[in-house]
Amino acid sequence: MKFLCLLVLASSIATYGLLGDSLAVVIGAMIVAPLMLPIMGLAFSVSIGDRRAIVSTLLVSVAGIATAVAVCFLLALPIAQVKQPEAIQQIMVRTAPHLLDLMAAFVTGLAGAFALARRDVSDTLPGVAIAVSLVPPLANAGILFALGEPGLASGSLLLFGTNYVAILLTGSLVFSLMGFRRAALSPFDPRARRRSLGIALVALVVIAIPLSLTSYSLIITNKVAARTQALAATWLQGSDYRIHAVDAETADGSVNLLLLGEGPLPPLNTLEERARGSLFGRTLRVKVVESRTLELATGAG
């Protein structure tokens, strides 16, 4: 009952923190959330090969996941018509995980297992809870389902799955290395241990594929933005225009270059020739905003 109460409270806090675009509130939800314990319980059960404990902790985890998504879905449903997810930064940053998130989850799993296994460092668990970020991706998914964005919601679920699998694997490794398997009083089943680790490894490989694709897309986007910035700066030399913004993360895959200034632009065909073959086949759109500086005579007359 305590687990359920804390999970509902953490999910509610995360929902309103995400909808309000408040990082501080989202961090509060991470601290309250109790999902770390059943995942670490599953990692410990896998490390010693306790089949019954593996099943029970897995069921608790699945029930907690479903509960968190359902609570956040219900809380977000009444305001689904007045919220646009694209305008909320805290929601959008949790829809496109990449390999760095997987690396962070691995390290967090190591820290969490070590903190649980050692009483003298257990006071670091709140920091681990913040780093691992389990409930916010689930809350994000529930919100996005309520807002009618299943595609974005799948990205949030992928982020949660990344954290879950990485913590499970690293936690099992730490508990095994610390000798809990040898110290277990109940007989363990090596086959259950091998089977569970095999399933987790397969899940890790499956998760790594979309993460790699997202990471590659992010690298290309950053390269395109940097190259566009450099090409435009060279092209504008000697003119009265300056670069205001470069947007390479558009829905249609084009690159938007926004310029501010006045007077004649340098020849567009020059920019086109320099950009050809440098932007990975993306279309470059140049938007120009005419601006003038007016001086008002406000001195003593």
Short mmCIF file of N, CA, C and O in Angstrom, two decimals, residues 80-200:
data_model
loop_
_atom_site.label_atom_id
_atom_site.label_comp_id
_atom_site.label_asym_id
_atom_site.label_seq_id
_atom_site.Cartn_x
_atom_site.Cartn_y
_atom_site.Cartn_z
N ALA A 80 -6.42 18.15 -22.19
CA ALA A 80 -5.80 17.71 -23.43
C ALA A 80 -6.04 18.68 -24.59
O ALA A 80 -5.22 18.77 -25.51
N GLN A 81 -7.14 19.42 -24.54
CA GLN A 81 -7.48 20.32 -25.64
C GLN A 81 -6.77 21.67 -25.57
O GLN A 81 -6.82 22.44 -26.53
N VAL A 82 -6.13 21.97 -24.45
CA VAL A 82 -5.54 23.30 -24.30
C VAL A 82 -4.02 23.27 -24.19
O VAL A 82 -3.40 24.30 -23.97
N LYS A 83 -3.43 22.09 -24.33
CA LYS A 83 -1.99 21.98 -24.22
C LYS A 83 -1.38 21.45 -25.52
O LYS A 83 -1.90 20.53 -26.13
N GLN A 84 -0.28 22.06 -25.95
CA GLN A 84 0.47 21.60 -27.11
C GLN A 84 1.83 21.11 -26.63
O GLN A 84 2.62 21.88 -26.08
N PRO A 85 2.13 19.80 -26.78
CA PRO A 85 3.39 19.28 -26.25
C PRO A 85 4.64 19.92 -26.83
O PRO A 85 5.66 20.05 -26.16
N GLU A 86 4.56 20.37 -28.10
CA GLU A 86 5.73 20.97 -28.74
C GLU A 86 6.17 22.25 -28.04
O GLU A 86 7.32 22.67 -28.18
N ALA A 87 5.27 22.87 -27.29
CA ALA A 87 5.59 24.13 -26.62
C ALA A 87 6.13 23.92 -25.21
O ALA A 87 6.48 24.90 -24.54
N ILE A 88 6.22 22.68 -24.75
CA ILE A 88 6.66 22.40 -23.39
C ILE A 88 8.01 21.68 -23.45
O ILE A 88 8.10 20.53 -23.86
N GLN A 89 9.05 22.36 -23.03
CA GLN A 89 10.41 21.83 -23.15
C GLN A 89 10.61 20.54 -22.36
O GLN A 89 11.21 19.58 -22.84
N GLN A 90 10.11 20.50 -21.12
CA GLN A 90 10.30 19.34 -20.27
C GLN A 90 9.65 18.08 -20.83
O GLN A 90 10.07 16.96 -20.52
N ILE A 91 8.63 18.25 -21.64
CA ILE A 91 8.00 17.10 -22.30
C ILE A 91 8.80 16.67 -23.52
O ILE A 91 9.09 15.48 -23.72
N MET A 92 9.21 17.61 -24.33
CA MET A 92 9.87 17.27 -25.60
C MET A 92 11.26 16.66 -25.40
O MET A 92 11.69 15.82 -26.19
N VAL A 93 11.97 17.07 -24.33
CA VAL A 93 13.32 16.52 -24.13
C VAL A 93 13.28 15.05 -23.73
O VAL A 93 14.32 14.38 -23.76
N ARG A 94 12.10 14.53 -23.40
CA ARG A 94 11.97 13.12 -23.00
C ARG A 94 11.29 12.28 -24.08
O ARG A 94 10.72 11.23 -23.78
N THR A 95 11.33 12.74 -25.32
CA THR A 95 10.69 12.00 -26.40
C THR A 95 11.68 11.45 -27.43
O THR A 95 11.27 10.71 -28.32
N ALA A 96 12.95 11.77 -27.30
CA ALA A 96 13.93 11.31 -28.29
C ALA A 96 15.22 10.88 -27.58
O ALA A 96 16.22 11.59 -27.63
N PRO A 97 15.20 9.74 -26.90
CA PRO A 97 16.42 9.28 -26.21
C PRO A 97 17.49 8.84 -27.19
O PRO A 97 17.20 8.48 -28.34
N HIS A 98 18.75 8.89 -26.74
CA HIS A 98 19.86 8.45 -27.59
C HIS A 98 20.85 7.67 -26.73
O HIS A 98 20.58 7.36 -25.57
N LEU A 99 21.99 7.36 -27.32
CA LEU A 99 22.94 6.47 -26.65
C LEU A 99 23.50 7.06 -25.36
O LEU A 99 23.87 6.32 -24.45
N LEU A 100 23.58 8.37 -25.26
CA LEU A 100 24.06 8.98 -24.03
C LEU A 100 23.14 8.67 -22.86
O LEU A 100 23.60 8.50 -21.72
N ASP A 101 21.85 8.56 -23.12
CA ASP A 101 20.90 8.18 -22.06
C ASP A 101 21.18 6.75 -21.60
O ASP A 101 21.07 6.45 -20.41
N LEU A 102 21.53 5.88 -22.52
CA LEU A 102 21.86 4.50 -22.15
C LEU A 102 23.13 4.45 -21.30
O LEU A 102 23.18 3.73 -20.30
N MET A 103 24.14 5.23 -21.68
CA MET A 103 25.37 5.26 -20.90
C MET A 103 25.11 5.80 -19.49
O MET A 103 25.64 5.27 -18.50
N ALA A 104 24.29 6.85 -19.41
CA ALA A 104 23.96 7.42 -18.09
C ALA A 104 23.21 6.41 -17.24
O ALA A 104 23.44 6.29 -16.02
N ALA A 105 22.31 5.64 -17.86
CA ALA A 105 21.55 4.63 -17.11
C ALA A 105 22.45 3.52 -16.60
O ALA A 105 22.26 3.00 -15.49
N PHE A 106 23.45 3.14 -17.38
CA PHE A 106 24.40 2.11 -16.93
C PHE A 106 25.12 2.56 -15.66
O PHE A 106 25.20 1.82 -14.67
N VAL A 107 25.64 3.77 -15.69
CA VAL A 107 26.39 4.28 -14.54
C VAL A 107 25.47 4.44 -13.34
O VAL A 107 25.84 4.14 -12.19
N THR A 108 24.24 4.91 -13.58
CA THR A 108 23.29 5.08 -12.49
C THR A 108 22.94 3.75 -11.85
O THR A 108 22.79 3.65 -10.62
N GLY A 109 22.78 2.72 -12.68
CA GLY A 109 22.51 1.38 -12.14
C GLY A 109 23.63 0.89 -11.25
O GLY A 109 23.39 0.29 -10.19
N LEU A 110 24.85 1.14 -11.65
CA LEU A 110 26.00 0.76 -10.81
C LEU A 110 25.95 1.48 -9.47
O LEU A 110 26.15 0.88 -8.41
N ALA A 111 25.68 2.79 -9.53
CA ALA A 111 25.64 3.58 -8.29
C ALA A 111 24.49 3.13 -7.40
O ALA A 111 24.64 3.03 -6.17
N GLY A 112 23.33 2.86 -7.99
CA GLY A 112 22.18 2.45 -7.20
C GLY A 112 22.39 1.12 -6.51
O GLY A 112 22.06 0.96 -5.33
N ALA A 113 22.92 0.14 -7.23
CA ALA A 113 23.16 -1.18 -6.63
C ALA A 113 24.20 -1.09 -5.52
O ALA A 113 24.04 -1.70 -4.45
N PHE A 114 25.24 -0.32 -5.75
CA PHE A 114 26.29 -0.18 -4.74
C PHE A 114 25.74 0.51 -3.50
O PHE A 114 26.05 0.13 -2.36
N ALA A 115 24.89 1.54 -3.68
CA ALA A 115 24.33 2.26 -2.55
C ALA A 115 23.37 1.38 -1.75
O ALA A 115 23.34 1.46 -0.51
N LEU A 116 22.61 0.52 -2.42
CA LEU A 116 21.70 -0.36 -1.70
C LEU A 116 22.45 -1.46 -0.94
O LEU A 116 22.01 -1.90 0.13
N ALA A 117 23.57 -1.89 -1.50
CA ALA A 117 24.31 -2.99 -0.89
C ALA A 117 25.18 -2.55 0.28
O ALA A 117 25.56 -3.37 1.12
N ARG A 118 25.47 -1.26 0.36
CA ARG A 118 26.34 -0.75 1.42
C ARG A 118 25.60 0.25 2.27
O ARG A 118 25.14 1.28 1.80
N ARG A 119 25.48 -0.04 3.56
CA ARG A 119 24.79 0.89 4.45
C ARG A 119 25.52 2.21 4.59
O ARG A 119 24.89 3.25 4.81
N ASP A 120 26.84 2.18 4.49
CA ASP A 120 27.60 3.40 4.72
C ASP A 120 27.48 4.41 3.59
O ASP A 120 27.93 5.55 3.74
N VAL A 121 26.89 4.02 2.46
CA VAL A 121 26.70 4.98 1.36
C VAL A 121 25.23 5.06 0.96
O VAL A 121 24.90 5.59 -0.10
N SER A 122 24.33 4.56 1.79
CA SER A 122 22.91 4.56 1.44
C SER A 122 22.31 5.96 1.38
O SER A 122 21.24 6.15 0.79
N ASP A 123 22.99 6.94 1.97
CA ASP A 123 22.45 8.30 1.92
C ASP A 123 22.57 8.93 0.54
O ASP A 123 22.09 10.04 0.32
N THR A 124 23.22 8.23 -0.40
CA THR A 124 23.32 8.74 -1.76
C THR A 124 22.13 8.33 -2.62
O THR A 124 22.04 8.75 -3.77
N LEU A 125 21.20 7.53 -2.08
CA LEU A 125 20.07 7.05 -2.87
C LEU A 125 19.20 8.16 -3.45
O LEU A 125 18.71 8.03 -4.58
N PRO A 126 18.93 9.26 -2.73
CA PRO A 126 18.15 10.33 -3.37
C PRO A 126 18.82 10.87 -4.63
O PRO A 126 18.14 11.15 -5.62
N GLY A 127 20.14 11.00 -4.60
CA GLY A 127 20.85 11.45 -5.80
C GLY A 127 20.73 10.45 -6.93
O GLY A 127 20.58 10.83 -8.10
N VAL A 128 20.78 9.16 -6.59
CA VAL A 128 20.61 8.12 -7.61
C VAL A 128 19.20 8.19 -8.20
O VAL A 128 19.00 8.06 -9.41
N ALA A 129 18.20 8.41 -7.34
CA ALA A 129 16.82 8.50 -7.82
C ALA A 129 16.64 9.66 -8.80
O ALA A 129 15.91 9.55 -9.79
N ILE A 130 17.33 10.77 -8.54
CA ILE A 130 17.25 11.91 -9.46
C ILE A 130 17.93 11.57 -10.78
O ILE A 130 17.43 11.87 -11.86
N ALA A 131 19.09 10.92 -10.70
CA ALA A 131 19.85 10.62 -11.91
C ALA A 131 19.13 9.63 -12.82
O ALA A 131 19.19 9.73 -14.04
N VAL A 132 18.43 8.65 -12.22
CA VAL A 132 17.88 7.58 -13.03
C VAL A 132 16.62 7.99 -13.77
O VAL A 132 16.33 7.49 -14.85
N SER A 133 15.82 8.90 -13.22
CA SER A 133 14.64 9.44 -13.91
C SER A 133 13.73 8.34 -14.44
O SER A 133 13.63 8.10 -15.64
N LEU A 134 13.03 7.65 -13.52
CA LEU A 134 12.14 6.57 -13.92
C LEU A 134 10.70 7.03 -14.13
O LEU A 134 10.08 6.72 -15.15
N VAL A 135 10.14 7.76 -13.17
CA VAL A 135 8.74 8.16 -13.28
C VAL A 135 8.51 9.24 -14.34
O VAL A 135 7.50 9.18 -15.07
N PRO A 136 9.37 10.27 -14.50
CA PRO A 136 9.08 11.29 -15.52
C PRO A 136 8.86 10.76 -16.94
O PRO A 136 7.93 11.22 -17.61
N PRO A 137 9.65 9.79 -17.44
CA PRO A 137 9.33 9.27 -18.78
C PRO A 137 7.97 8.58 -18.84
O PRO A 137 7.26 8.70 -19.84
N LEU A 138 7.59 7.86 -17.77
CA LEU A 138 6.27 7.24 -17.74
C LEU A 138 5.17 8.30 -17.70
O LEU A 138 4.14 8.16 -18.37
N ALA A 139 5.39 9.33 -16.89
CA ALA A 139 4.42 10.43 -16.84
C ALA A 139 4.32 11.11 -18.21
O ALA A 139 3.23 11.46 -18.67
N ASN A 140 5.45 11.28 -18.85
CA ASN A 140 5.47 11.87 -20.18
C ASN A 140 4.63 11.05 -21.15
O ASN A 140 3.86 11.59 -21.95
N ALA A 141 4.81 9.73 -21.09
CA ALA A 141 4.05 8.85 -21.98
C ALA A 141 2.55 8.98 -21.72
O ALA A 141 1.75 9.09 -22.66
N GLY A 142 2.15 8.96 -20.45
CA GLY A 142 0.73 9.11 -20.12
C GLY A 142 0.16 10.42 -20.61
O GLY A 142 -0.95 10.47 -21.16
N ILE A 143 0.92 11.51 -20.42
CA ILE A 143 0.47 12.82 -20.88
C ILE A 143 0.31 12.84 -22.40
O ILE A 143 -0.69 13.32 -22.93
N LEU A 144 1.30 12.30 -23.09
CA LEU A 144 1.27 12.34 -24.56
C LEU A 144 0.17 11.46 -25.13
O LEU A 144 -0.43 11.78 -26.15
N PHE A 145 -0.11 10.34 -24.47
CA PHE A 145 -1.25 9.53 -24.90
C PHE A 145 -2.55 10.33 -24.73
O PHE A 145 -3.44 10.29 -25.59
N ALA A 146 -2.66 11.05 -23.64
CA ALA A 146 -3.86 11.88 -23.40
C ALA A 146 -3.96 13.01 -24.42
O ALA A 146 -5.07 13.40 -24.81
N LEU A 147 -2.82 13.54 -24.86
CA LEU A 147 -2.81 14.63 -25.83
C LEU A 147 -2.93 14.14 -27.26
O LEU A 147 -2.88 14.94 -28.20
N GLY A 148 -3.04 12.82 -27.44
CA GLY A 148 -3.18 12.27 -28.79
C GLY A 148 -1.89 12.24 -29.57
O GLY A 148 -1.90 12.41 -30.80
N GLU A 149 -0.76 12.00 -28.89
CA GLU A 149 0.56 11.95 -29.54
C GLU A 149 1.22 10.60 -29.25
O GLU A 149 2.22 10.53 -28.53
N PRO A 150 0.71 9.51 -29.82
CA PRO A 150 1.31 8.19 -29.54
C PRO A 150 2.74 8.05 -30.04
O PRO A 150 3.53 7.31 -29.45
N GLY A 151 3.09 8.74 -31.13
CA GLY A 151 4.46 8.67 -31.63
C GLY A 151 5.46 9.23 -30.64
O GLY A 151 6.50 8.62 -30.37
N LEU A 152 5.15 10.40 -30.08
CA LEU A 152 6.02 10.99 -29.07
C LEU A 152 6.01 10.16 -27.78
O LEU A 152 7.04 10.02 -27.12
N ALA A 153 4.85 9.59 -27.45
CA ALA A 153 4.75 8.75 -26.25
C ALA A 153 5.65 7.53 -26.36
O ALA A 153 6.24 7.10 -25.37
N SER A 154 5.77 6.97 -27.56
CA SER A 154 6.64 5.80 -27.73
C SER A 154 8.10 6.15 -27.46
O SER A 154 8.86 5.32 -26.94
N GLY A 155 8.49 7.39 -27.77
CA GLY A 155 9.85 7.82 -27.45
C GLY A 155 10.08 7.88 -25.95
O GLY A 155 11.15 7.51 -25.46
N SER A 156 9.08 8.34 -25.20
CA SER A 156 9.20 8.38 -23.75
C SER A 156 9.26 6.97 -23.15
O SER A 156 10.02 6.72 -22.22
N LEU A 157 8.46 6.06 -23.70
CA LEU A 157 8.51 4.67 -23.22
C LEU A 157 9.85 4.03 -23.55
O LEU A 157 10.37 3.22 -22.77
N LEU A 158 10.42 4.41 -24.68
CA LEU A 158 11.76 3.90 -25.03
C LEU A 158 12.79 4.40 -24.03
O LEU A 158 13.69 3.66 -23.63
N LEU A 159 12.67 5.66 -23.61
CA LEU A 159 13.58 6.20 -22.61
C LEU A 159 13.47 5.44 -21.30
O LEU A 159 14.48 5.09 -20.67
N PHE A 160 12.22 5.17 -20.88
CA PHE A 160 12.05 4.39 -19.65
C PHE A 160 12.63 2.99 -19.81
O PHE A 160 13.30 2.48 -18.90
N GLY A 161 12.34 2.34 -20.94
CA GLY A 161 12.89 1.00 -21.17
C GLY A 161 14.40 0.99 -21.15
O GLY A 161 15.03 0.04 -20.65
N THR A 162 15.01 2.04 -21.68
CA THR A 162 16.47 2.15 -21.65
C THR A 162 16.98 2.18 -20.22
O THR A 162 17.92 1.45 -19.86
N ASN A 163 16.37 3.02 -19.39
CA ASN A 163 16.78 3.11 -17.99
C ASN A 163 16.54 1.79 -17.26
O ASN A 163 17.39 1.32 -16.49
N TYR A 164 15.39 1.18 -17.51
CA TYR A 164 15.01 -0.05 -16.80
C TYR A 164 16.00 -1.18 -17.10
O TYR A 164 16.52 -1.82 -16.17
N VAL A 165 16.25 -1.43 -18.37
CA VAL A 165 17.12 -2.55 -18.75
C VAL A 165 18.55 -2.31 -18.31
O VAL A 165 19.23 -3.23 -17.81
N ALA A 166 19.04 -1.08 -18.46
CA ALA A 166 20.42 -0.78 -18.06
C ALA A 166 20.60 -0.95 -16.56
O ALA A 166 21.60 -1.52 -16.10
N ILE A 167 19.64 -0.49 -15.78
CA ILE A 167 19.72 -0.64 -14.32
C ILE A 167 19.66 -2.11 -13.93
O ILE A 167 20.39 -2.56 -13.03
N LEU A 168 18.79 -2.87 -14.58
CA LEU A 168 18.68 -4.30 -14.28
C LEU A 168 19.99 -5.03 -14.53
O LEU A 168 20.46 -5.81 -13.68
N LEU A 169 20.61 -4.75 -15.66
CA LEU A 169 21.86 -5.45 -15.99
C LEU A 169 23.00 -5.05 -15.08
O LEU A 169 23.72 -5.90 -14.54
N THR A 170 23.17 -3.75 -14.90
CA THR A 170 24.29 -3.29 -14.06
C THR A 170 24.07 -3.65 -12.60
O THR A 170 25.01 -3.99 -11.88
N GLY A 171 22.81 -3.58 -12.14
CA GLY A 171 22.52 -3.98 -10.77
C GLY A 171 22.82 -5.45 -10.53
O GLY A 171 23.42 -5.83 -9.51
N SER A 172 22.43 -6.32 -11.47
CA SER A 172 22.72 -7.74 -11.36
C SER A 172 24.22 -7.99 -11.32
O SER A 172 24.72 -8.83 -10.54
N LEU A 173 24.97 -7.25 -12.13
CA LEU A 173 26.42 -7.40 -12.15
C LEU A 173 27.04 -7.02 -10.82
O LEU A 173 27.88 -7.75 -10.27
N VAL A 174 26.61 -5.89 -10.26
CA VAL A 174 27.17 -5.43 -8.99
C VAL A 174 26.86 -6.41 -7.87
O VAL A 174 27.74 -6.78 -7.07
N PHE A 175 25.61 -6.87 -7.78
CA PHE A 175 25.24 -7.81 -6.73
C PHE A 175 26.00 -9.13 -6.86
O PHE A 175 26.36 -9.74 -5.85
N SER A 176 26.24 -9.56 -8.09
CA SER A 176 27.00 -10.79 -8.30
C SER A 176 28.45 -10.61 -7.85
O SER A 176 29.03 -11.48 -7.18
N LEU A 177 29.05 -9.49 -8.24
CA LEU A 177 30.44 -9.24 -7.88
C LEU A 177 30.64 -9.07 -6.38
O LEU A 177 31.70 -9.37 -5.84
N MET A 178 29.59 -8.61 -5.69
CA MET A 178 29.70 -8.40 -4.24
C MET A 178 29.43 -9.68 -3.44
O MET A 178 29.43 -9.65 -2.21
N GLY A 179 29.19 -10.78 -4.14
CA GLY A 179 29.10 -12.07 -3.46
C GLY A 179 27.77 -12.44 -2.88
O GLY A 179 27.68 -13.38 -2.09
N PHE A 180 26.68 -11.75 -3.26
CA PHE A 180 25.38 -12.08 -2.70
C PHE A 180 24.90 -13.46 -3.14
O PHE A 180 24.17 -14.13 -2.41
N ARG A 181 25.30 -13.88 -4.33
CA ARG A 181 24.87 -15.19 -4.81
C ARG A 181 25.43 -16.30 -3.92
O ARG A 181 24.75 -17.25 -3.58
N ARG A 182 26.68 -16.16 -3.56
CA ARG A 182 27.30 -17.19 -2.72
C ARG A 182 26.76 -17.15 -1.29
O ARG A 182 26.73 -18.16 -0.59
N ALA A 183 26.32 -15.95 -0.87
CA ALA A 183 25.84 -15.80 0.51
C ALA A 183 24.36 -16.13 0.67
O ALA A 183 23.86 -16.18 1.79
N ALA A 184 23.66 -16.35 -0.46
CA ALA A 184 22.22 -16.62 -0.37
C ALA A 184 21.96 -17.93 0.37
O ALA A 184 22.59 -18.95 0.11
N LEU A 185 21.00 -17.89 1.29
CA LEU A 185 20.69 -19.08 2.09
C LEU A 185 19.79 -20.04 1.31
O LEU A 185 19.90 -21.25 1.46
N SER A 186 18.89 -19.51 0.49
CA SER A 186 17.99 -20.38 -0.26
C SER A 186 18.69 -20.87 -1.52
O SER A 186 19.54 -20.19 -2.08
N PRO A 187 18.37 -22.09 -1.98
CA PRO A 187 18.99 -22.60 -3.20
C PRO A 187 18.58 -21.77 -4.41
O PRO A 187 17.42 -21.39 -4.54
N PHE A 188 19.51 -21.48 -5.28
CA PHE A 188 19.22 -20.69 -6.46
C PHE A 188 19.24 -21.58 -7.69
O PHE A 188 19.78 -22.70 -7.67
N ASP A 189 18.65 -21.07 -8.76
CA ASP A 189 18.54 -21.81 -10.01
C ASP A 189 19.42 -21.14 -11.07
O ASP A 189 19.08 -20.06 -11.55
N PRO A 190 20.56 -21.76 -11.44
CA PRO A 190 21.43 -21.13 -12.44
C PRO A 190 20.72 -20.90 -13.77
O PRO A 190 21.01 -19.93 -14.47
N ARG A 191 19.78 -21.79 -14.11
CA ARG A 191 19.09 -21.62 -15.39
C ARG A 191 18.22 -20.37 -15.37
O ARG A 191 18.13 -19.65 -16.38
N ALA A 192 17.56 -20.11 -14.25
CA ALA A 192 16.74 -18.89 -14.15
C ALA A 192 17.61 -17.65 -14.27
O ALA A 192 17.21 -16.66 -14.91
N ARG A 193 18.79 -17.72 -13.67
CA ARG A 193 19.71 -16.58 -13.74
C ARG A 193 20.16 -16.34 -15.18
O ARG A 193 20.14 -15.22 -15.68
N ARG A 194 20.58 -17.42 -15.85
CA ARG A 194 21.06 -17.28 -17.23
C ARG A 194 19.93 -16.83 -18.16
O ARG A 194 20.14 -16.00 -19.05
N ARG A 195 18.74 -17.39 -17.96
CA ARG A 195 17.62 -17.04 -18.82
C ARG A 195 17.24 -15.56 -18.64
O ARG A 195 16.99 -14.86 -19.63
N SER A 196 17.19 -15.11 -17.40
CA SER A 196 16.83 -13.71 -17.15
C SER A 196 17.85 -12.75 -17.73
O SER A 196 17.49 -11.74 -18.36
N LEU A 197 19.14 -13.07 -17.54
CA LEU A 197 20.17 -12.20 -18.09
C LEU A 197 20.15 -12.21 -19.62
O LEU A 197 20.39 -11.19 -20.27
N GLY A 198 19.85 -13.38 -20.19
CA GLY A 198 19.77 -13.46 -21.65
C GLY A 198 18.65 -12.61 -22.20
O GLY A 198 18.83 -11.90 -23.21
N ILE A 199 17.49 -12.65 -21.54
CA ILE A 199 16.36 -11.82 -21.98
C ILE A 199 16.71 -10.34 -21.86
O ILE A 199 16.40 -9.54 -22.75
N ALA A 200 17.36 -9.97 -20.76
CA ALA A 200 17.74 -8.57 -20.56
C ALA A 200 18.74 -8.10 -21.61
O ALA A 200 18.66 -6.98 -22.11
#
